[in-house]
Amino acid sequence: MSFLKSFPPPGPAEGLLRQQPDTEAVLNGKGLGTGTLYIAESRLSWLDGSGLGFSLEYPTISLHALSRDRSDCLGEHLYVMVNAKFEESKEPVADEEEEDSDDDVEPITEFRFVPSDKSALEAMFTAMCECQALHPDPEDEDSDDYDGEEYDVEAHEQGQGDIPTFYTYEEGLSHLTAEGQATLERLEGMLSQSVSSQYNMAGVRTEDSIRDYEDGMEVDTTPTVAGQFEDADVDH
Amino acid sequence: MLFYSFFKSLVGKDVVVELKNDLSICGTLHSVDQYLNIKLTDISVTDPEKYPHMNCFIRGSVVRYVQLPADEVDTQLLQDAARKEALQQKQ
């Protein structure tokens, strides 16, 4: 395996959380021998008896799991799925397209780490969980609060959005009377200050909104369409 | 933050997590963190694969979908809450 390299075992400087000796490593079903697994905060490493091994970066680890299937020929082990390609003739490659590759899906490599001490598996799993949490993905330019396909607040603001499938901010705004708009503006001000005000809906009179009207601020109560609110209760 | 809270409310429910590499994993939602990393227990793979794993940690960034039981989710409430959060973020 030419992707195996010689490097010094990780130590405290790399945030070594756990090392598990006498652990067999298996790559895509092919055994690599017995060595020591090092679970460090910076990366996951495995080195065999001759000092050759490999490292995995946590952002490339899609998932890890404990396999408790004792009928598996390997027995209980730690399973790690990596979003990278490891081949006998190549260095590990992440997300690169190859000329003769017939799969444009992401590459998947499966590692299994089989410790001779099965009671260590829980601790190994937990140590990996802790290390994964230390490597979140970097923030994208877009806020991670919306995907491109979902309701795009910014696009609607600039008038570039597609016809919305549900009630949008701008759509509702144009249907409001002057009184309603004043109410909405006041409520939005309240919304930006406190989370609890999210329960006030525009136009609905609550104790708070009635109180707010009596602070002397002018509100135009004449309906824009004559006769529209003749039977409405306009008592503030 | 909204969906972190949302998933916390679903802890203990059975879900199917579909990953970006097309693998689907069925299991019980054990826990979720602020990055939406997901821990499942009692997992099985819904496609014909070979791993009967019991405990699984899935990195949040590789999740494409989380399929939820329909009767466990109030979609109207969730839509309203998401819309409000988007408005708040905008200000």
Coordinates of C-alpha atoms in Angstrom, one line a residue, chain A residues 128-208:
Chain A
M128 CA -14.2 10.3 18.0
C129 CA -17.5 12.0 18.7
E130 CA -15.7 14.6 20.8
C131 CA -13.1 15.2 18.1
Q132 CA -15.7 15.5 15.3
A133 CA -17.4 18.2 17.3
L134 CA -14.2 20.2 17.2
H135 CA -14.2 20.3 13.4
P136 CA -17.4 22.0 12.2
D137 CA -17.5 23.0 8.6
P138 CA -16.5 26.6 7.9
E139 CA -19.2 29.2 7.5
D140 CA -20.4 29.6 4.0
E141 CA -20.9 33.0 2.4
D142 CA -24.6 32.5 2.6
S143 CA -26.2 32.2 6.0
D144 CA -26.7 28.6 6.9
D145 CA -30.3 29.5 7.7
Y146 CA -31.5 29.0 4.2
D147 CA -30.5 26.9 1.2
G148 CA -30.8 28.3 -2.3
E149 CA -33.9 26.2 -3.1
E150 CA -35.9 27.2 -0.1
Y151 CA -37.6 30.5 0.7
D152 CA -35.1 33.1 -0.2
V153 CA -35.7 36.2 1.9
E154 CA -33.0 38.3 0.3
A155 CA -34.1 37.5 -3.3
H156 CA -37.7 38.5 -2.5
E157 CA -36.5 41.7 -1.0
Q158 CA -34.7 42.6 -4.2
G159 CA -37.7 41.5 -6.2
Q160 CA -35.8 38.7 -7.9
G161 CA -37.6 35.8 -6.3
D162 CA -39.9 33.3 -8.0
I163 CA -43.5 33.4 -7.4
P164 CA -43.7 32.4 -3.8
T165 CA -45.6 29.3 -2.8
F166 CA -46.7 30.8 0.5
Y167 CA -47.5 34.1 2.0
T168 CA -44.5 36.5 1.8
Y169 CA -43.6 39.6 3.6
E170 CA -43.9 41.9 0.5
E171 CA -47.1 40.3 -0.7
G172 CA -48.9 41.0 2.6
L173 CA -47.5 44.5 2.9
S174 CA -49.2 45.7 -0.3
H175 CA -52.6 44.6 1.0
L176 CA -52.5 46.5 4.2
T177 CA -54.2 49.7 4.9
A178 CA -52.3 52.6 6.3
E179 CA -53.5 51.6 9.7
G180 CA -52.4 48.1 9.2
Q181 CA -49.0 49.2 8.0
A182 CA -48.5 51.4 11.0
T183 CA -49.4 48.4 13.2
L184 CA -47.0 46.2 11.3
E185 CA -44.2 48.6 11.6
R186 CA -44.7 48.9 15.3
L187 CA -44.9 45.2 15.7
E188 CA -41.7 44.7 13.7
G189 CA -40.0 47.1 16.0
M190 CA -41.2 45.0 18.9
L191 CA -40.1 41.8 17.2
S192 CA -36.5 42.9 16.8
Q193 CA -36.3 43.7 20.5
S194 CA -37.9 40.7 22.0
V195 CA -38.6 37.1 21.0
S196 CA -41.8 36.9 22.9
S197 CA -43.5 39.4 20.6
Q198 CA -43.5 36.8 17.9
Y199 CA -47.0 35.9 19.0
N200 CA -48.4 39.2 17.9
M201 CA -49.9 38.9 14.4
A202 CA -50.3 42.0 12.3
G203 CA -53.7 43.5 12.6
V204 CA -54.8 41.6 15.7
R205 CA -55.6 43.8 18.6
T206 CA -54.1 42.6 21.8
E207 CA -53.8 44.3 25.2
D208 CA -50.3 45.6 24.1

